[in-house]
Amino acid sequence: KWNDKQLNIAVQCLIDGFQNINGYDNYISRDLLEGIAMKLNETQTDSVFMCLINGLKGNNEKNRKLYAESIGYVSMKLNKKQLNDVFKCLNGQLDRIFSAFIHGIIAAKASEKQLEEVVNTLIFVSKHSNNDKDKDRSLMRLLELISTKLNDKQLYLL
């Protein structure tokens, strides 16, 4: 069991790692975050989230995928505004397959309320796909990932 002081130190190491400073590595940070995400308090989650969302907006696709995957690990602790920020950021990405993959990570771990946001995003994207086969395939893969978590109303809407 980690106390708050230990978690604060771990969070700072995570942030340093995601920024590749002080000798820490972003892959190690991702792996550490996966293990401690649910132990973080709100302030710690906010700090990690800000680091990750800023990294997600970067130009390096390899790093964006790592940041997005890491956001998936803390997704159950995100508030509605943070989750919306993730969706806005992902919807602005040119790589739609990447965007759908990350939505899947978030959806697979989402609460019912957050899952509702995922469903609404799916509906919007599907209505605006303009018969884009890659986007349609991505949406189908995402539906496969989250289908077991959808309630009857959400399934009907899709």
PDB file of C-alpha atoms in Angstrom:
ATOM      1  CA  LYS A   1       0.000   0.000   0.000  1.00  0.00           C
ATOM      2  CA  TRP A   2       1.400   3.354  -1.057  1.00  0.00           C
ATOM      3  CA  ASN A   3       0.862   6.481   1.013  1.00  0.00           C
ATOM      4  CA  ASP A   4       0.179   9.907  -0.529  1.00  0.00           C
ATOM      5  CA  LYS A   5       3.815  10.995  -0.295  1.00  0.00           C
ATOM      6  CA  GLN A   6       4.979   7.896  -2.167  1.00  0.00           C
ATOM      7  CA  LEU A   7       2.275   8.365  -4.794  1.00  0.00           C
ATOM      8  CA  ASN A   8       3.241  12.039  -5.214  1.00  0.00           C
ATOM      9  CA  ILE A   9       6.842  10.988  -5.874  1.00  0.00           C
ATOM     10  CA  ALA A  10       5.664   8.309  -8.307  1.00  0.00           C
ATOM     11  CA  VAL A  11       3.471  10.848 -10.120  1.00  0.00           C
ATOM     12  CA  GLN A  12       6.412  13.228 -10.514  1.00  0.00           C
ATOM     13  CA  CYS A  13       8.515  10.357 -11.882  1.00  0.00           C
ATOM     14  CA  LEU A  14       5.677   9.492 -14.280  1.00  0.00           C
ATOM     15  CA  ILE A  15       5.473  13.052 -15.547  1.00  0.00           C
ATOM     16  CA  ASP A  16       9.262  13.258 -15.900  1.00  0.00           C
ATOM     17  CA  GLY A  17       9.218   9.983 -17.803  1.00  0.00           C
ATOM     18  CA  PHE A  18       6.483  11.059 -20.175  1.00  0.00           C
ATOM     19  CA  GLN A  19       8.568  14.162 -20.877  1.00  0.00           C
ATOM     20  CA  ASN A  20      11.797  12.106 -21.097  1.00  0.00           C
ATOM     21  CA  ILE A  21      13.564  14.168 -18.431  1.00  0.00           C
ATOM     22  CA  ASN A  22      15.679  13.305 -15.390  1.00  0.00           C
ATOM     23  CA  GLY A  23      16.647   9.980 -16.932  1.00  0.00           C
ATOM     24  CA  TYR A  24      13.122   8.577 -16.912  1.00  0.00           C
ATOM     25  CA  ASP A  25      11.569   6.942 -19.954  1.00  0.00           C
ATOM     26  CA  ASN A  26       8.032   7.342 -21.309  1.00  0.00           C
ATOM     27  CA  TYR A  27       7.557   3.580 -21.800  1.00  0.00           C
ATOM     28  CA  ILE A  28       8.456   2.889 -18.181  1.00  0.00           C
ATOM     29  CA  SER A  29       6.043   5.650 -17.168  1.00  0.00           C
ATOM     30  CA  ARG A  30       3.273   4.045 -19.203  1.00  0.00           C
ATOM     31  CA  ASP A  31       3.887   0.689 -17.533  1.00  0.00           C
ATOM     32  CA  LEU A  32       4.035   2.236 -14.048  1.00  0.00           C
ATOM     33  CA  LEU A  33       0.841   4.205 -14.681  1.00  0.00           C
ATOM     34  CA  GLU A  34      -0.967   1.026 -15.688  1.00  0.00           C
ATOM     35  CA  GLY A  35      -0.144  -0.416 -12.276  1.00  0.00           C
ATOM     36  CA  ILE A  36      -0.985   2.576 -10.092  1.00  0.00           C
ATOM     37  CA  ALA A  37      -3.683   4.471 -12.012  1.00  0.00           C
ATOM     38  CA  MET A  38      -6.546   3.444  -9.745  1.00  0.00           C
ATOM     39  CA  LYS A  39      -4.585   4.434  -6.621  1.00  0.00           C
ATOM     40  CA  LEU A  40      -4.184   8.072  -7.678  1.00  0.00           C
ATOM     41  CA  ASN A  41      -6.186  10.777  -5.950  1.00  0.00           C
ATOM     42  CA  GLU A  42      -7.942  13.530  -7.901  1.00  0.00           C
ATOM     43  CA  THR A  43      -5.009  15.972  -7.782  1.00  0.00           C
ATOM     44  CA  GLN A  44      -2.539  13.314  -8.891  1.00  0.00           C
ATOM     45  CA  THR A  45      -4.868  12.183 -11.670  1.00  0.00           C
ATOM     46  CA  ASP A  46      -5.257  15.803 -12.837  1.00  0.00           C
ATOM     47  CA  SER A  47      -1.470  16.281 -12.974  1.00  0.00           C
ATOM     48  CA  VAL A  48      -0.913  13.095 -14.944  1.00  0.00           C
ATOM     49  CA  PHE A  49      -3.853  13.867 -17.234  1.00  0.00           C
ATOM     50  CA  MET A  50      -2.543  17.356 -18.086  1.00  0.00           C
ATOM     51  CA  CYS A  51       0.837  15.890 -19.005  1.00  0.00           C
ATOM     52  CA  LEU A  52      -0.776  13.188 -21.145  1.00  0.00           C
ATOM     53  CA  ILE A  53      -3.290  15.408 -22.934  1.00  0.00           C
ATOM     54  CA  ASN A  54      -0.526  17.882 -23.801  1.00  0.00           C
ATOM     55  CA  GLY A  55       1.557  15.007 -25.161  1.00  0.00           C
ATOM     56  CA  LEU A  56      -1.406  13.718 -27.132  1.00  0.00           C
ATOM     57  CA  LYS A  57      -1.538  17.049 -28.942  1.00  0.00           C
ATOM     58  CA  GLY A  58       2.105  16.650 -30.063  1.00  0.00           C
ATOM     59  CA  ASN A  59       3.393  15.872 -33.543  1.00  0.00           C
ATOM     60  CA  ASN A  60       5.130  12.557 -32.859  1.00  0.00           C
ATOM     61  CA  GLU A  61       2.638   9.808 -33.773  1.00  0.00           C
ATOM     62  CA  LYS A  62       4.542   7.122 -31.855  1.00  0.00           C
ATOM     63  CA  ASN A  63       4.411   9.240 -28.700  1.00  0.00           C
ATOM     64  CA  ARG A  64       0.768  10.204 -29.300  1.00  0.00           C
ATOM     65  CA  LYS A  65      -0.158   6.527 -29.293  1.00  0.00           C
ATOM     66  CA  LEU A  66       1.737   6.020 -26.041  1.00  0.00           C
ATOM     67  CA  TYR A  67       0.045   9.042 -24.441  1.00  0.00           C
ATOM     68  CA  ALA A  68      -3.364   7.924 -25.657  1.00  0.00           C
ATOM     69  CA  GLU A  69      -2.849   4.405 -24.349  1.00  0.00           C
ATOM     70  CA  SER A  70      -1.791   5.887 -21.020  1.00  0.00           C
ATOM     71  CA  ILE A  71      -4.914   8.058 -20.915  1.00  0.00           C
ATOM     72  CA  GLY A  72      -6.847   4.822 -21.288  1.00  0.00           C
ATOM     73  CA  TYR A  73      -5.306   3.581 -18.035  1.00  0.00           C
ATOM     74  CA  VAL A  74      -6.636   6.576 -16.089  1.00  0.00           C
ATOM     75  CA  SER A  75      -9.903   6.848 -18.024  1.00  0.00           C
ATOM     76  CA  MET A  76     -12.049   5.529 -15.184  1.00  0.00           C
ATOM     77  CA  LYS A  77     -10.822   8.388 -13.007  1.00  0.00           C
ATOM     78  CA  LEU A  78     -11.443  11.152 -15.549  1.00  0.00           C
ATOM     79  CA  ASN A  79     -14.255  13.610 -15.092  1.00  0.00           C
ATOM     80  CA  LYS A  80     -16.643  14.532 -17.903  1.00  0.00           C
ATOM     81  CA  LYS A  81     -14.664  17.611 -18.940  1.00  0.00           C
ATOM     82  CA  GLN A  82     -11.423  15.641 -19.139  1.00  0.00           C
ATOM     83  CA  LEU A  83     -13.078  12.892 -21.141  1.00  0.00           C
ATOM     84  CA  ASN A  84     -14.545  15.503 -23.486  1.00  0.00           C
ATOM     85  CA  ASP A  85     -11.067  17.030 -23.874  1.00  0.00           C
ATOM     86  CA  VAL A  86      -9.762  13.616 -24.919  1.00  0.00           C
ATOM     87  CA  PHE A  87     -12.555  13.222 -27.480  1.00  0.00           C
ATOM     88  CA  LYS A  88     -11.971  16.709 -28.879  1.00  0.00           C
ATOM     89  CA  CYS A  89      -8.273  16.046 -29.177  1.00  0.00           C
ATOM     90  CA  LEU A  90      -8.777  12.661 -30.830  1.00  0.00           C
ATOM     91  CA  ASN A  91     -11.454  13.926 -33.188  1.00  0.00           C
ATOM     92  CA  GLY A  92      -8.991  16.561 -34.357  1.00  0.00           C
ATOM     93  CA  GLN A  93      -6.434  13.915 -35.295  1.00  0.00           C
ATOM     94  CA  LEU A  94      -6.029  13.073 -38.941  1.00  0.00           C
ATOM     95  CA  ASP A  95      -5.475   9.379 -38.288  1.00  0.00           C
ATOM     96  CA  ARG A  96      -9.023   8.105 -37.803  1.00  0.00           C
ATOM     97  CA  ILE A  97      -7.982   4.512 -37.157  1.00  0.00           C
ATOM     98  CA  PHE A  98      -5.748   5.684 -34.341  1.00  0.00           C
ATOM     99  CA  SER A  99      -8.597   7.779 -32.995  1.00  0.00           C
ATOM    100  CA  ALA A 100     -11.006   4.844 -33.035  1.00  0.00           C
ATOM    101  CA  PHE A 101      -8.442   2.589 -31.361  1.00  0.00           C
ATOM    102  CA  ILE A 102      -7.991   5.014 -28.500  1.00  0.00           C
ATOM    103  CA  HIS A 103     -11.731   5.536 -28.149  1.00  0.00           C
ATOM    104  CA  GLY A 104     -11.871   1.758 -27.760  1.00  0.00           C
ATOM    105  CA  ILE A 105      -9.328   1.771 -24.958  1.00  0.00           C
ATOM    106  CA  ILE A 106     -11.311   4.421 -23.153  1.00  0.00           C
ATOM    107  CA  ALA A 107     -14.642   2.743 -23.830  1.00  0.00           C
ATOM    108  CA  ALA A 108     -13.445  -0.640 -22.651  1.00  0.00           C
ATOM    109  CA  LYS A 109     -12.749   0.862 -19.232  1.00  0.00           C
ATOM    110  CA  ALA A 110     -15.468   3.494 -19.122  1.00  0.00           C
ATOM    111  CA  SER A 111     -18.208   3.899 -16.585  1.00  0.00           C
ATOM    112  CA  GLU A 112     -21.797   3.868 -17.837  1.00  0.00           C
ATOM    113  CA  LYS A 113     -21.857   7.673 -17.928  1.00  0.00           C
ATOM    114  CA  GLN A 114     -18.597   7.826 -19.870  1.00  0.00           C
ATOM    115  CA  LEU A 115     -19.786   5.052 -22.154  1.00  0.00           C
ATOM    116  CA  GLU A 116     -22.775   7.230 -23.036  1.00  0.00           C
ATOM    117  CA  GLU A 117     -20.290   9.842 -24.304  1.00  0.00           C
ATOM    118  CA  VAL A 118     -18.551   7.182 -26.397  1.00  0.00           C
ATOM    119  CA  VAL A 119     -21.880   6.116 -27.915  1.00  0.00           C
ATOM    120  CA  ASN A 120     -22.768   9.725 -28.741  1.00  0.00           C
ATOM    121  CA  THR A 121     -19.373  10.178 -30.395  1.00  0.00           C
ATOM    122  CA  LEU A 122     -19.839   6.967 -32.380  1.00  0.00           C
ATOM    123  CA  ILE A 123     -23.232   8.127 -33.605  1.00  0.00           C
ATOM    124  CA  PHE A 124     -21.799  11.468 -34.696  1.00  0.00           C
ATOM    125  CA  VAL A 125     -18.804   9.913 -36.463  1.00  0.00           C
ATOM    126  CA  SER A 126     -20.905   7.249 -38.184  1.00  0.00           C
ATOM    127  CA  LYS A 127     -23.311   9.866 -39.544  1.00  0.00           C
ATOM    128  CA  HIS A 128     -20.396  11.809 -41.003  1.00  0.00           C
ATOM    129  CA  SER A 129     -18.295   8.944 -42.367  1.00  0.00           C
ATOM    130  CA  ASN A 130     -19.181   9.715 -46.013  1.00  0.00           C
ATOM    131  CA  ASN A 131     -18.828   6.033 -46.911  1.00  0.00           C
ATOM    132  CA  ASP A 132     -15.160   6.025 -45.850  1.00  0.00           C
ATOM    133  CA  LYS A 133     -14.311   2.306 -45.670  1.00  0.00           C
ATOM    134  CA  ASP A 134     -11.359   2.798 -43.289  1.00  0.00           C
ATOM    135  CA  LYS A 135     -13.469   4.830 -40.903  1.00  0.00           C
ATOM    136  CA  ASP A 136     -16.327   2.342 -41.137  1.00  0.00           C
ATOM    137  CA  ARG A 137     -13.947  -0.560 -40.368  1.00  0.00           C
ATOM    138  CA  SER A 138     -12.567   1.360 -37.406  1.00  0.00           C
ATOM    139  CA  LEU A 139     -16.053   2.000 -36.094  1.00  0.00           C
ATOM    140  CA  MET A 140     -16.904  -1.687 -36.398  1.00  0.00           C
ATOM    141  CA  ARG A 141     -13.762  -2.663 -34.456  1.00  0.00           C
ATOM    142  CA  LEU A 142     -14.688  -0.166 -31.773  1.00  0.00           C
ATOM    143  CA  LEU A 143     -18.219  -1.535 -31.579  1.00  0.00           C
ATOM    144  CA  GLU A 144     -16.778  -5.018 -31.124  1.00  0.00           C
ATOM    145  CA  LEU A 145     -14.684  -3.748 -28.215  1.00  0.00           C
ATOM    146  CA  ILE A 146     -17.518  -2.046 -26.385  1.00  0.00           C
ATOM    147  CA  SER A 147     -20.584  -4.060 -27.398  1.00  0.00           C
ATOM    148  CA  THR A 148     -20.643  -6.141 -24.225  1.00  0.00           C
ATOM    149  CA  LYS A 149     -20.793  -2.989 -22.114  1.00  0.00           C
ATOM    150  CA  LEU A 150     -23.674  -1.319 -23.964  1.00  0.00           C
ATOM    151  CA  ASN A 151     -27.166  -1.342 -22.540  1.00  0.00           C
ATOM    152  CA  ASP A 152     -30.269  -1.896 -24.705  1.00  0.00           C
ATOM    153  CA  LYS A 153     -30.883   1.829 -25.204  1.00  0.00           C
ATOM    154  CA  GLN A 154     -27.312   2.412 -26.384  1.00  0.00           C
ATOM    155  CA  LEU A 155     -27.457  -0.556 -28.748  1.00  0.00           C
ATOM    156  CA  TYR A 156     -30.742   0.709 -30.169  1.00  0.00           C
ATOM    157  CA  LEU A 157     -29.266   4.166 -30.816  1.00  0.00           C
ATOM    158  CA  LEU A 158     -26.468   2.661 -32.861  1.00  0.00           C
TER     159      LEU A 158
END
